[in-house]
Short mmCIF file of C-alpha atoms and ligand atoms in Angstrom, two decimals:
data_model
loop_
_atom_site.label_atom_id
_atom_site.label_comp_id
_atom_site.label_asym_id
_atom_site.label_seq_id
_atom_site.Cartn_x
_atom_site.Cartn_y
_atom_site.Cartn_z
CA MET A 1 -102.25 17.68 61.97
CA ALA A 2 -99.27 15.56 61.77
CA GLN A 3 -96.46 15.45 64.51
CA THR A 4 -93.13 15.51 63.55
CA ILE A 5 -91.37 12.35 64.61
CA THR A 6 -88.00 11.77 65.88
CA ALA A 7 -86.05 8.64 64.60
CA PRO A 8 -85.65 6.20 67.35
CA LYS A 9 -81.85 6.47 67.20
CA ASN A 10 -81.28 3.04 68.57
CA LYS A 11 -82.94 1.45 65.52
CA VAL A 12 -80.54 3.15 63.05
CA ASP A 13 -77.47 4.53 65.00
CA ARG A 14 -75.12 1.64 63.95
CA GLN A 15 -72.90 0.53 61.54
CA TRP A 16 -74.37 -0.32 58.05
CA HIS A 17 -72.01 -1.89 55.82
CA GLN A 18 -71.68 -3.80 52.27
CA PHE A 19 -72.01 -7.71 52.39
CA ILE A 20 -69.44 -9.36 50.21
CA GLY A 21 -68.46 -13.02 50.10
CA GLY A 22 -70.59 -13.80 53.24
CA GLN A 23 -68.91 -11.06 55.47
CA PHE A 24 -69.94 -7.44 56.36
CA LYS A 25 -66.85 -5.38 54.79
CA GLU A 26 -66.01 -1.88 56.12
CA GLY A 27 -64.36 0.67 54.06
CA GLY A 28 -65.38 3.09 51.15
CA SER A 29 -66.98 6.28 51.83
CA GLU A 30 -70.06 7.19 53.46
CA ARG A 31 -73.53 8.37 52.72
CA THR A 32 -75.89 10.43 55.21
CA LEU A 33 -79.57 9.17 54.85
CA PHE A 34 -82.08 11.34 55.70
CA ASN A 35 -85.63 10.82 57.56
CA PRO A 36 -88.23 11.69 54.83
CA ALA A 37 -90.81 12.53 57.69
CA ASP A 38 -88.52 15.37 59.28
CA GLY A 39 -85.75 16.13 56.76
CA LYS A 40 -83.40 15.73 59.47
CA PRO A 41 -80.23 13.17 59.23
CA LEU A 42 -81.13 9.60 60.05
CA CYS A 43 -77.97 7.64 59.81
CA LYS A 44 -74.67 7.06 57.84
CA VAL A 45 -74.36 4.05 55.50
CA ALA A 46 -71.30 2.79 53.69
CA GLU A 47 -70.74 3.73 49.93
CA SER A 48 -69.23 0.88 48.22
CA SER A 49 -66.05 1.57 46.33
CA LYS A 50 -65.19 0.38 42.67
CA GLN A 51 -63.00 -2.46 44.43
CA HIS A 52 -65.87 -3.42 46.60
CA VAL A 53 -68.26 -3.73 43.51
CA GLU A 54 -65.52 -6.13 41.87
CA GLN A 55 -64.89 -8.07 44.84
CA ALA A 56 -68.66 -8.77 45.16
CA ILE A 57 -69.00 -9.78 41.63
CA GLN A 58 -66.03 -11.94 41.95
CA ALA A 59 -67.34 -13.60 45.07
CA ALA A 60 -70.56 -14.59 43.27
CA ARG A 61 -68.59 -15.88 40.06
CA LYS A 62 -66.67 -17.96 42.53
CA ALA A 63 -69.88 -19.22 44.39
CA PHE A 64 -71.66 -20.22 40.92
CA ASP A 65 -68.54 -21.58 39.44
CA GLU A 66 -67.14 -23.56 42.39
CA GLY A 67 -69.66 -23.33 44.99
CA PRO A 68 -72.32 -25.96 46.17
CA TRP A 69 -75.31 -23.50 45.70
CA PRO A 70 -76.06 -24.30 41.99
CA LYS A 71 -75.31 -27.85 42.44
CA MET A 72 -77.78 -28.47 45.41
CA SER A 73 -80.81 -30.13 44.77
CA ALA A 74 -83.95 -27.94 44.21
CA SER A 75 -85.47 -29.20 47.38
CA GLU A 76 -82.25 -28.24 49.44
CA ARG A 77 -82.45 -24.73 47.98
CA SER A 78 -86.07 -24.44 48.65
CA ALA A 79 -85.76 -25.64 52.14
CA PHE A 80 -83.42 -22.55 52.57
CA LEU A 81 -85.92 -20.29 51.27
CA PHE A 82 -88.71 -21.50 53.39
CA LYS A 83 -86.51 -20.59 56.32
CA LEU A 84 -85.75 -17.32 54.91
CA ALA A 85 -89.37 -16.53 54.54
CA ASP A 86 -90.07 -17.36 58.21
CA LYS A 87 -87.31 -15.13 59.42
CA ILE A 88 -88.55 -12.45 57.58
CA ASP A 89 -91.90 -12.96 59.05
CA GLU A 90 -90.16 -13.34 62.44
CA ASN A 91 -88.58 -10.00 61.96
CA ALA A 92 -91.31 -8.18 60.08
CA GLN A 93 -91.85 -5.58 62.68
CA GLU A 94 -88.42 -4.35 62.82
CA LEU A 95 -88.13 -4.65 58.86
CA ALA A 96 -91.19 -2.40 58.59
CA GLU A 97 -90.12 0.27 60.97
CA LEU A 98 -86.75 0.58 59.18
CA GLU A 99 -88.58 0.80 55.84
CA SER A 100 -90.89 3.39 57.02
CA LEU A 101 -88.14 5.47 58.62
CA ASN A 102 -85.94 5.18 55.71
CA GLY A 103 -88.58 5.76 52.84
CA GLY A 104 -91.34 7.32 54.75
CA LYS A 105 -94.34 4.95 54.15
CA PRO A 106 -96.91 4.48 56.51
CA LEU A 107 -96.02 1.50 58.95
CA ARG A 108 -99.12 -0.40 58.07
CA GLU A 109 -98.15 -0.41 54.24
CA ALA A 110 -94.60 -1.30 55.08
CA LEU A 111 -95.91 -4.08 57.38
CA TYR A 112 -98.03 -5.39 54.32
CA ASP A 113 -94.87 -5.36 52.13
CA MET A 114 -92.83 -7.51 54.46
CA GLY A 115 -95.55 -9.95 54.57
CA ASP A 116 -95.79 -9.92 50.69
CA ALA A 117 -91.65 -10.43 50.62
CA ALA A 118 -91.88 -13.46 52.86
CA GLN A 119 -94.53 -14.90 50.40
CA CYS A 120 -92.68 -14.27 47.49
CA PHE A 121 -89.86 -16.35 48.91
CA ARG A 122 -92.29 -18.99 49.89
CA TYR A 123 -93.77 -19.01 46.31
CA TYR A 124 -90.46 -19.72 44.66
CA ALA A 125 -89.52 -22.39 47.32
CA GLY A 126 -92.49 -24.17 46.33
CA LEU A 127 -92.50 -23.67 42.74
CA VAL A 128 -88.82 -24.79 42.13
CA THR A 129 -89.67 -28.42 43.34
CA LYS A 130 -92.49 -28.96 40.89
CA PRO A 131 -91.90 -30.70 37.79
CA THR A 132 -90.28 -28.81 34.77
CA GLY A 133 -88.48 -29.62 31.57
CA GLN A 134 -89.93 -31.71 28.59
CA SER A 135 -89.07 -35.05 27.17
CA ILE A 136 -89.31 -35.09 23.35
CA ASP A 137 -90.30 -37.79 21.01
CA VAL A 138 -87.39 -37.77 18.73
CA PRO A 139 -86.36 -40.88 16.22
CA ALA A 140 -85.07 -43.90 18.00
CA PRO A 141 -82.43 -44.74 19.24
CA SER A 142 -82.01 -41.08 20.60
CA VAL A 143 -83.97 -39.64 23.54
CA THR A 144 -84.18 -35.93 24.21
CA THR A 145 -85.01 -34.07 27.27
CA VAL A 146 -85.09 -30.43 27.60
CA VAL A 147 -83.82 -28.97 30.92
CA ARG A 148 -83.53 -25.67 32.63
CA GLU A 149 -80.42 -24.48 34.34
CA PRO A 150 -79.36 -21.47 36.44
CA ILE A 151 -77.98 -18.52 34.13
CA GLY A 152 -74.92 -17.66 36.57
CA VAL A 153 -74.19 -14.42 38.41
CA CYS A 154 -77.27 -12.11 38.46
CA GLY A 155 -76.91 -8.44 38.84
CA MET A 156 -79.91 -6.97 40.62
CA ILE A 157 -80.51 -3.09 40.67
CA VAL A 158 -83.62 -1.90 42.63
CA PRO A 159 -85.50 1.36 43.47
CA TRP A 160 -86.50 2.94 46.67
CA ASN A 161 -90.34 2.72 46.55
CA TYR A 162 -90.36 -0.98 47.67
CA PRO A 163 -87.05 -1.68 48.75
CA LEU A 164 -87.15 -5.13 50.21
CA LEU A 165 -90.09 -6.36 48.01
CA MET A 166 -88.38 -5.31 44.91
CA ALA A 167 -85.34 -7.38 45.93
CA ALA A 168 -87.35 -10.29 46.83
CA TRP A 169 -89.03 -10.43 43.32
CA LYS A 170 -85.42 -10.80 42.17
CA LEU A 171 -83.63 -12.83 44.85
CA ALA A 172 -86.39 -15.36 45.45
CA PRO A 173 -86.48 -16.69 41.67
CA ALA A 174 -82.87 -16.33 41.15
CA LEU A 175 -81.73 -18.26 44.10
CA ALA A 176 -84.36 -20.84 43.76
CA ALA A 177 -83.20 -21.55 40.30
CA GLY A 178 -79.50 -21.85 41.70
CA ASN A 179 -78.00 -18.59 40.54
CA THR A 180 -75.79 -16.40 42.74
CA CYS A 181 -76.38 -12.73 43.07
CA VAL A 182 -74.81 -9.13 43.31
CA LEU A 183 -77.58 -6.77 44.75
CA LYS A 184 -77.68 -3.13 44.87
CA PRO A 185 -80.49 -1.51 46.73
CA SER A 186 -81.35 2.23 46.10
CA GLU A 187 -78.76 4.61 47.50
CA TYR A 188 -81.76 6.18 49.36
CA THR A 189 -83.31 2.95 50.98
CA PRO A 190 -80.74 0.33 51.54
CA LEU A 191 -81.29 -0.48 55.21
CA THR A 192 -83.53 -3.49 54.94
CA ALA A 193 -81.29 -5.21 52.27
CA ILE A 194 -78.46 -5.06 54.82
CA LYS A 195 -80.74 -6.39 57.61
CA LEU A 196 -81.51 -9.28 54.94
CA ALA A 197 -77.74 -9.97 54.83
CA GLU A 198 -77.81 -10.58 58.54
CA ILE A 199 -80.56 -13.14 57.96
CA PHE A 200 -78.51 -14.66 55.46
CA GLN A 201 -75.38 -15.07 57.48
CA GLU A 202 -77.50 -16.57 60.35
CA LEU A 203 -79.05 -18.96 58.10
CA GLU A 204 -75.71 -19.71 57.00
CA LEU A 205 -76.05 -19.30 53.11
CA PRO A 206 -72.95 -20.39 51.56
CA PRO A 207 -70.57 -17.27 51.05
CA GLY A 208 -70.97 -15.39 47.98
CA VAL A 209 -74.36 -16.55 46.86
CA VAL A 210 -75.79 -13.29 47.88
CA ASN A 211 -73.64 -10.13 47.96
CA ILE A 212 -75.09 -6.46 48.73
CA VAL A 213 -73.24 -3.52 47.51
CA LEU A 214 -74.12 0.27 48.40
CA GLY A 215 -74.14 3.64 46.79
CA GLY A 216 -75.32 5.28 43.64
CA GLY A 217 -76.30 4.16 40.28
CA GLN A 218 -73.39 5.47 38.11
CA ASN A 219 -70.62 4.19 40.54
CA VAL A 220 -72.03 1.27 41.93
CA GLY A 221 -74.99 0.03 39.71
CA GLN A 222 -73.36 0.84 36.07
CA PRO A 223 -70.38 -1.40 36.67
CA ILE A 224 -72.63 -4.48 37.67
CA ALA A 225 -74.57 -3.87 34.15
CA GLU A 226 -71.37 -3.41 32.24
CA SER A 227 -69.30 -6.45 33.80
CA MET A 228 -68.17 -9.25 31.62
CA LEU A 229 -68.58 -11.59 34.75
CA VAL A 230 -72.19 -10.88 35.17
CA ASP A 231 -74.42 -12.95 32.98
CA LYS A 232 -77.66 -11.53 33.67
CA VAL A 233 -79.11 -7.97 34.76
CA ALA A 234 -82.48 -7.57 36.52
CA PHE A 235 -83.54 -3.69 36.83
CA THR A 236 -86.51 -2.01 38.57
CA GLY A 237 -86.47 1.81 38.08
CA SER A 238 -86.95 4.55 35.68
CA VAL A 239 -87.23 4.16 31.83
CA LYS A 240 -84.24 6.61 31.67
CA THR A 241 -82.15 4.38 33.78
CA GLY A 242 -83.42 1.31 32.17
CA LYS A 243 -82.19 2.50 28.71
CA ILE A 244 -78.71 2.90 30.27
CA ILE A 245 -78.80 -0.46 31.88
CA ALA A 246 -79.88 -2.16 28.40
CA SER A 247 -76.96 -0.57 26.58
CA ALA A 248 -74.48 -1.28 29.39
CA ALA A 249 -75.63 -4.92 29.30
CA LEU A 250 -74.71 -5.20 25.56
CA SER A 251 -70.99 -5.55 26.79
CA ASN A 252 -71.45 -9.21 26.83
CA LEU A 253 -74.89 -9.34 25.84
CA LYS A 254 -76.41 -10.43 29.44
CA LYS A 255 -79.70 -11.66 29.79
CA THR A 256 -81.80 -8.36 30.70
CA THR A 257 -85.00 -7.86 32.55
CA LEU A 258 -86.43 -4.36 33.07
CA GLU A 259 -89.36 -3.39 34.94
CA LEU A 260 -89.64 0.48 34.17
CA GLY A 261 -92.29 3.31 34.96
CA GLY A 262 -95.94 3.82 34.04
CA LYS A 263 -98.53 6.22 33.59
CA SER A 264 -101.44 4.03 34.07
CA PRO A 265 -105.06 4.64 33.05
CA MET A 266 -108.17 3.78 35.23
CA ILE A 267 -111.32 4.07 32.77
CA VAL A 268 -114.72 4.93 34.81
CA PHE A 269 -117.71 4.38 32.83
CA ALA A 270 -121.10 6.11 33.94
CA ASP A 271 -122.78 3.08 34.91
CA PHE A 272 -120.44 2.22 37.60
CA ASP A 273 -121.19 3.19 41.25
CA LEU A 274 -119.29 6.53 41.45
CA ASP A 275 -118.57 6.39 45.19
CA ILE A 276 -116.90 2.97 44.81
CA ALA A 277 -115.05 4.27 41.71
CA VAL A 278 -113.77 7.33 43.84
CA ASP A 279 -112.74 5.12 46.58
CA TYR A 280 -110.68 2.87 44.11
CA ALA A 281 -109.26 6.07 42.31
CA LEU A 282 -107.81 7.30 45.74
CA PHE A 283 -106.39 3.73 46.37
CA ALA A 284 -104.98 3.95 42.92
CA ILE A 285 -102.94 7.07 42.93
CA TYR A 286 -102.54 7.93 46.74
CA CYS A 287 -101.38 4.46 48.04
CA ASN A 288 -97.41 5.02 48.86
CA ALA A 289 -97.79 8.75 48.07
CA GLY A 290 -98.29 7.79 44.40
CA GLN A 291 -94.65 6.24 44.22
CA VAL A 292 -95.92 3.15 42.86
CA CYS A 293 -94.99 2.04 39.35
CA SER A 294 -98.52 0.91 38.41
CA ALA A 295 -100.08 3.84 40.05
CA GLY A 296 -103.41 5.04 38.64
CA SER A 297 -102.08 8.38 37.71
CA ARG A 298 -104.63 9.20 34.78
CA MET A 299 -108.36 8.97 35.50
CA ILE A 300 -110.55 8.63 32.30
CA VAL A 301 -114.05 9.38 33.29
CA GLU A 302 -117.28 9.14 31.14
CA GLN A 303 -118.25 12.92 30.59
CA SER A 304 -121.87 12.44 31.92
CA VAL A 305 -120.41 11.84 35.44
CA TYR A 306 -116.93 13.78 35.11
CA PRO A 307 -117.95 16.84 37.02
CA ALA A 308 -119.53 14.73 40.02
CA PHE A 309 -116.48 12.38 40.02
CA ILE A 310 -114.03 15.41 40.30
CA LYS A 311 -116.36 16.76 42.93
CA LYS A 312 -116.41 13.62 44.95
CA MET A 313 -112.75 12.79 44.50
CA SER A 314 -111.35 16.16 45.65
CA ALA A 315 -113.52 16.10 48.67
CA ARG A 316 -112.37 12.80 49.54
CA ALA A 317 -108.66 13.64 48.69
CA LYS A 318 -108.78 16.57 50.98
CA GLN A 319 -109.71 14.43 53.94
CA ILE A 320 -106.59 12.07 53.54
CA LYS A 321 -104.61 12.22 56.70
CA VAL A 322 -101.05 13.12 55.53
CA GLY A 323 -98.24 12.52 58.06
CA ALA A 324 -95.20 10.64 59.34
CA GLY A 325 -95.18 6.91 58.60
CA ASN A 326 -94.92 5.64 62.09
CA LEU A 327 -97.94 7.82 63.43
CA ALA A 328 -101.13 5.54 63.63
CA ASP A 329 -103.48 7.65 62.06
CA THR A 330 -101.35 8.34 58.90
CA GLU A 331 -102.86 7.60 55.65
CA MET A 332 -100.25 9.01 53.37
CA GLY A 333 -96.53 9.50 54.30
CA PRO A 334 -94.15 11.80 53.09
CA LEU A 335 -92.34 11.28 49.55
CA VAL A 336 -88.92 9.52 49.87
CA SER A 337 -86.39 12.23 49.37
CA GLU A 338 -86.42 16.06 48.85
CA GLN A 339 -85.01 15.44 45.24
CA GLN A 340 -88.16 13.61 44.54
CA MET A 341 -90.29 16.04 46.55
CA ASN A 342 -88.89 19.02 44.36
CA ARG A 343 -89.52 16.78 40.98
CA VAL A 344 -93.32 16.17 42.00
CA LEU A 345 -93.55 20.20 43.02
CA GLU A 346 -91.96 20.92 39.66
CA TYR A 347 -94.38 18.88 37.78
CA ILE A 348 -97.34 20.71 39.57
CA ASP A 349 -95.83 23.88 38.39
CA ILE A 350 -95.58 22.67 34.83
CA GLY A 351 -99.30 21.53 35.15
CA LYS A 352 -100.39 24.92 36.14
CA LYS A 353 -98.30 26.70 33.46
CA GLU A 354 -99.65 24.21 30.80
CA GLY A 355 -103.18 25.47 31.73
CA ALA A 356 -104.57 22.61 33.53
CA LYS A 357 -107.17 23.38 36.52
CA LEU A 358 -105.75 22.57 39.70
CA GLU A 359 -108.89 21.25 41.82
CA VAL A 360 -107.16 20.20 44.90
CA GLY A 361 -103.63 20.22 46.56
CA GLY A 362 -100.79 21.11 44.71
CA GLU A 363 -98.58 22.29 47.67
CA ARG A 364 -95.72 21.21 49.89
CA LEU A 365 -96.88 20.69 53.53
CA ARG A 366 -94.36 22.41 55.99
CA GLY A 367 -93.71 23.76 59.12
CA ASP A 368 -96.25 23.15 62.12
CA GLY A 369 -96.56 19.39 62.39
CA TYR A 370 -94.64 18.57 59.25
CA GLY A 371 -91.22 20.12 60.19
CA ASP A 372 -88.93 20.07 56.95
CA GLY A 373 -90.38 16.64 55.98
CA TYR A 374 -90.96 15.94 52.29
CA TYR A 375 -94.83 16.18 52.23
CA VAL A 376 -96.88 17.00 49.29
CA SER A 377 -100.60 17.18 49.37
CA PRO A 378 -102.87 15.11 47.44
CA THR A 379 -103.39 16.59 44.01
CA ILE A 380 -105.88 16.62 41.25
CA PHE A 381 -105.66 18.23 37.92
CA SER A 382 -108.61 18.57 35.74
CA ASN A 383 -109.30 19.84 32.36
CA VAL A 384 -106.01 18.52 30.86
CA LYS A 385 -105.00 17.70 27.48
CA PRO A 386 -103.55 14.64 26.01
CA THR A 387 -100.48 16.38 24.87
CA MET A 388 -99.69 17.89 28.38
CA ARG A 389 -96.53 16.80 30.01
CA ILE A 390 -98.36 16.10 33.16
CA VAL A 391 -100.58 13.58 31.21
CA GLN A 392 -97.77 12.05 29.36
CA GLU A 393 -94.65 11.83 31.84
CA GLU A 394 -94.41 9.73 35.07
CA ILE A 395 -94.66 12.04 38.13
CA PHE A 396 -94.24 9.46 40.66
CA GLY A 397 -96.12 11.11 43.55
CA PRO A 398 -99.59 11.99 44.79
CA VAL A 399 -100.74 13.78 41.61
CA VAL A 400 -103.58 12.55 39.32
CA VAL A 401 -104.80 13.96 36.27
CA VAL A 402 -108.58 13.39 35.19
CA GLN A 403 -109.51 13.19 31.62
CA SER A 404 -113.04 12.93 30.17
CA PHE A 405 -114.36 10.82 27.19
CA THR A 406 -117.87 10.37 25.39
CA THR A 407 -117.04 7.09 23.28
CA GLU A 408 -115.57 3.79 24.22
CA GLN A 409 -113.18 4.22 21.34
CA GLU A 410 -112.32 7.57 22.86
CA ALA A 411 -111.57 6.10 26.24
CA ILE A 412 -109.35 3.48 24.61
CA GLU A 413 -107.38 5.83 22.71
CA LEU A 414 -106.69 8.26 25.49
CA ALA A 415 -105.78 4.98 27.65
CA ASN A 416 -103.04 3.84 25.14
CA GLY A 417 -102.00 7.55 24.21
CA THR A 418 -98.45 7.35 26.14
CA VAL A 419 -95.39 5.36 25.61
CA PHE A 420 -95.92 3.30 28.98
CA GLY A 421 -98.05 0.24 29.15
CA LEU A 422 -97.66 -1.18 32.62
CA ALA A 423 -101.11 -1.30 34.17
CA GLY A 424 -104.83 -0.12 33.50
CA ALA A 425 -108.22 -0.83 34.71
CA VAL A 426 -111.84 -0.49 33.63
CA PHE A 427 -114.80 0.17 35.65
CA SER A 428 -118.20 -0.65 34.29
CA ASN A 429 -121.12 -2.75 35.43
CA ASP A 430 -121.52 -3.89 31.57
CA ILE A 431 -118.83 -6.93 32.18
CA THR A 432 -118.73 -7.59 28.38
CA ARG A 433 -118.03 -3.97 27.54
CA ALA A 434 -115.40 -3.93 30.48
CA TYR A 435 -113.88 -7.07 29.05
CA ARG A 436 -113.77 -5.82 25.69
CA VAL A 437 -111.97 -2.70 26.87
CA VAL A 438 -109.66 -4.34 29.06
CA LYS A 439 -108.30 -6.47 26.25
CA ALA A 440 -107.76 -3.43 23.98
CA LEU A 441 -105.44 -1.95 26.61
CA LYS A 442 -101.91 -2.14 25.75
CA ALA A 443 -100.55 -2.86 29.13
CA GLY A 444 -99.24 -5.92 31.04
CA ILE A 445 -101.42 -5.75 34.45
CA THR A 446 -105.07 -5.05 33.90
CA TRP A 447 -108.11 -5.12 36.49
CA VAL A 448 -111.88 -4.91 35.99
CA ASN A 449 -113.69 -3.19 38.73
CA GLY A 450 -110.59 -3.20 41.02
CA TYR A 451 -107.03 -1.81 41.32
CA HIS A 452 -103.47 -2.76 42.63
CA SER A 453 -104.34 -6.11 43.61
CA THR A 454 -101.30 -8.39 42.58
CA TYR A 455 -100.13 -11.76 43.43
CA ASN A 456 -96.95 -13.59 43.63
CA GLU A 457 -98.46 -16.24 41.35
CA CYS A 458 -99.19 -13.70 38.46
CA PRO A 459 -96.78 -12.21 35.87
CA TRP A 460 -95.75 -8.54 36.56
CA GLY A 461 -94.10 -6.30 33.82
CA GLY A 462 -95.06 -3.93 31.08
CA TYR A 463 -95.88 -3.33 27.24
CA LYS A 464 -93.98 -0.80 25.25
CA GLN A 465 -91.58 1.30 27.36
CA SER A 466 -92.69 -0.03 30.43
CA GLY A 467 -90.21 -2.93 30.11
CA TRP A 468 -88.64 -5.97 29.19
CA GLY A 469 -89.62 -9.55 30.70
CA ARG A 470 -91.87 -10.60 33.56
CA GLU A 471 -91.28 -10.93 37.08
CA LEU A 472 -93.32 -13.27 39.34
CA GLY A 473 -95.21 -16.35 38.58
CA THR A 474 -93.95 -19.13 36.62
CA PHE A 475 -92.60 -16.57 34.05
CA GLY A 476 -90.44 -14.84 36.54
CA LEU A 477 -88.46 -18.33 37.18
CA ASP A 478 -88.22 -18.77 33.55
CA GLU A 479 -86.33 -15.40 33.39
CA TYR A 480 -83.62 -16.64 35.86
CA THR A 481 -82.80 -20.04 33.74
CA GLU A 482 -81.17 -20.94 30.67
CA ILE A 483 -82.88 -23.66 28.44
CA LYS A 484 -80.96 -26.57 27.43
CA GLN A 485 -81.75 -29.68 25.10
CA VAL A 486 -79.75 -32.88 25.79
CA ASN A 487 -79.99 -35.31 22.94
CA ILE A 488 -78.77 -38.81 23.90
CA ASN A 489 -77.77 -41.66 21.50
CA LEU A 490 -78.46 -44.69 22.84
CA ALA A 491 -77.09 -46.93 20.25
CA PRO A 492 -74.29 -45.09 18.63
CA GLU A 493 -73.00 -46.34 15.23
CA ALA A 494 -70.84 -44.44 12.73
CA VAL A 495 -72.44 -41.54 11.44
CA GLY A 496 -71.42 -42.11 7.72
CA TRP A 497 -71.93 -38.47 6.41
CA PHE A 498 -68.43 -38.39 5.04
CA GLU A 499 -67.15 -41.45 2.91
CA LYS A 500 -64.64 -43.55 4.57
CA ARG A 501 -61.29 -43.47 2.52
P1 NAD B 601 -84.08 5.29 39.06
O1 NAD B 601 -84.13 4.56 37.82
O2 NAD B 601 -83.50 6.47 39.31
O3 NAD B 601 -83.16 4.18 39.98
C1 NAD B 601 -83.39 2.91 40.15
C2 NAD B 601 -82.19 2.11 40.66
O4 NAD B 601 -81.25 2.30 39.50
C3 NAD B 601 -81.29 2.78 41.78
O5 NAD B 601 -80.70 1.49 42.49
C4 NAD B 601 -80.39 3.59 41.17
O6 NAD B 601 -79.17 3.75 42.13
C5 NAD B 601 -79.81 2.78 39.93
N1 NAD B 601 -79.35 3.64 38.79
C6 NAD B 601 -79.59 4.87 38.65
N2 NAD B 601 -78.52 5.15 37.54
C7 NAD B 601 -77.97 4.03 37.13
C8 NAD B 601 -76.97 3.62 36.28
N3 NAD B 601 -76.49 4.73 35.42
N4 NAD B 601 -76.50 2.44 36.22
C9 NAD B 601 -77.10 1.39 36.93
N5 NAD B 601 -77.89 1.77 38.07
C10 NAD B 601 -78.27 3.02 38.09
O7 NAD B 601 -85.32 4.95 39.59
P2 NAD B 601 -86.11 5.13 41.10
O8 NAD B 601 -86.19 6.62 40.92
O9 NAD B 601 -85.24 4.77 42.16
O10 NAD B 601 -87.54 4.57 41.18
C11 NAD B 601 -88.54 4.90 40.59
C12 NAD B 601 -88.86 4.41 39.12
O11 NAD B 601 -88.79 3.01 39.35
C13 NAD B 601 -90.08 4.80 38.73
O12 NAD B 601 -89.93 5.16 37.28
C14 NAD B 601 -91.11 3.66 39.07
O13 NAD B 601 -91.89 3.60 37.89
C15 NAD B 601 -89.98 2.60 38.63
N6 NAD B 601 -90.59 1.16 39.36
C16 NAD B 601 -91.19 0.29 38.35
C17 NAD B 601 -91.70 -0.71 38.90
C18 NAD B 601 -91.86 -2.02 38.01
O14 NAD B 601 -92.25 -3.09 38.57
N7 NAD B 601 -92.31 -1.98 36.61
C19 NAD B 601 -91.65 -0.99 40.40
C20 NAD B 601 -91.31 -0.01 41.09
C21 NAD B 601 -90.37 1.08 40.66
#
């Protein structure tokens, strides 16, 4: 049984302000954050005003138009990013504790995320110093080169499920390429972004290169997406908000990347070891309490092993230790907020009303040991129909639906049968079949006999309504650059297009 935790007040009981032009700025209103582990107030955080957002955008504009950052050599920017990565590693324990307190995730997961964020900065620090561009063989006496240049001011709006990591996926390539940034963390989980600003100050990042504004989507996020002074917006969040951002970005046709939601399938063929498949299924859906864009939230299992799969998965799901993120034996934490918990519970209710069979879980864990924390037990629905809302819509919590199939074609059709296309996996010992099926999936991130492994070196993003563009890898750096062709005439003569009179 979980113990209710009390937040170590000394860690969070301090001022948390916006960071603009290299300085922490007071003012604006305040927002109370709650500890998801016990539902009690955690701390107060500044809420940026309209003026703060304008100042942050202006500071980033000035830093780009006049400042040293875009003009520095790639190796100078690279050196800064390597130092930043080392500082994240040095502060990893504190950052992870903050993220665990703020978002509820188990400390071991938060620590893993901090290492990943540091590595992301290191990856782009290295990549940006490697040769890029092209030299094109055009008719003499001209020479043509193709160069990449920073885009300008980049607005970044991120969610609460991986607060620092999602910021790193954007800041690292943007900074490496020479852009300046206005970052808005989620209103639920701003603490590690503010700590990152302290590290920027310590490392003397030139003022205005990264600005951090705090608060809700409509008042603080949307003005960034709408601003005529912002050249690019990079967003990670829900499809619904992604569509709002895309239309706001039309103001000046800013470059836009969108990393949106998913309802990702995991197909299990009967020839695969069932215990290993179930182990991956638990990892696919219950990691970070299912609040993962690429979560395996739809199991698609061959009919002959369907009953056995459900039995084994239900037995294992019941054993998962749910509790506060800072307890050593916790395997799954609470959901991030009361609002998110209520949304998940509402979907569980919808599933029951739609006629799906609740195999296990489906309830809020409360009271003894859980206090008023936002805990939902690991939940499995079987006997679902493809048209049900719990099969089609992203729940973003520890809820999985298990579907069955009899033919390979049916498995593919079920897998591709939603508006999303972020991730997907196939489990089979027949590698020819597994490859054929994985190739048929309409998804940007896929696995054969695995789930969730992801690398800074590989592109991340989705097909269909899961988004626009890619983060990470060389593709992620491209999204933060403009491409310019430079034509040089080495022996200029009169062009003679119009007759001289
Ligand atoms: P959300 O869309 O509600 O919010 C995301 C961010 O957008 C927050 O910072 C929020 O304040 C801001 N926002 C909200 N309304 C806005 C508006 N009108 N204008 C500008 N900004 C606005 O999403 P969430 O609940 O924070 O996160 C969960 C979602 O994120 C899920 O759908 C999940 O799949 C998705 N996600 C996707 C990826 C990916 O890489 N594809 C990664 C993580 C999360």
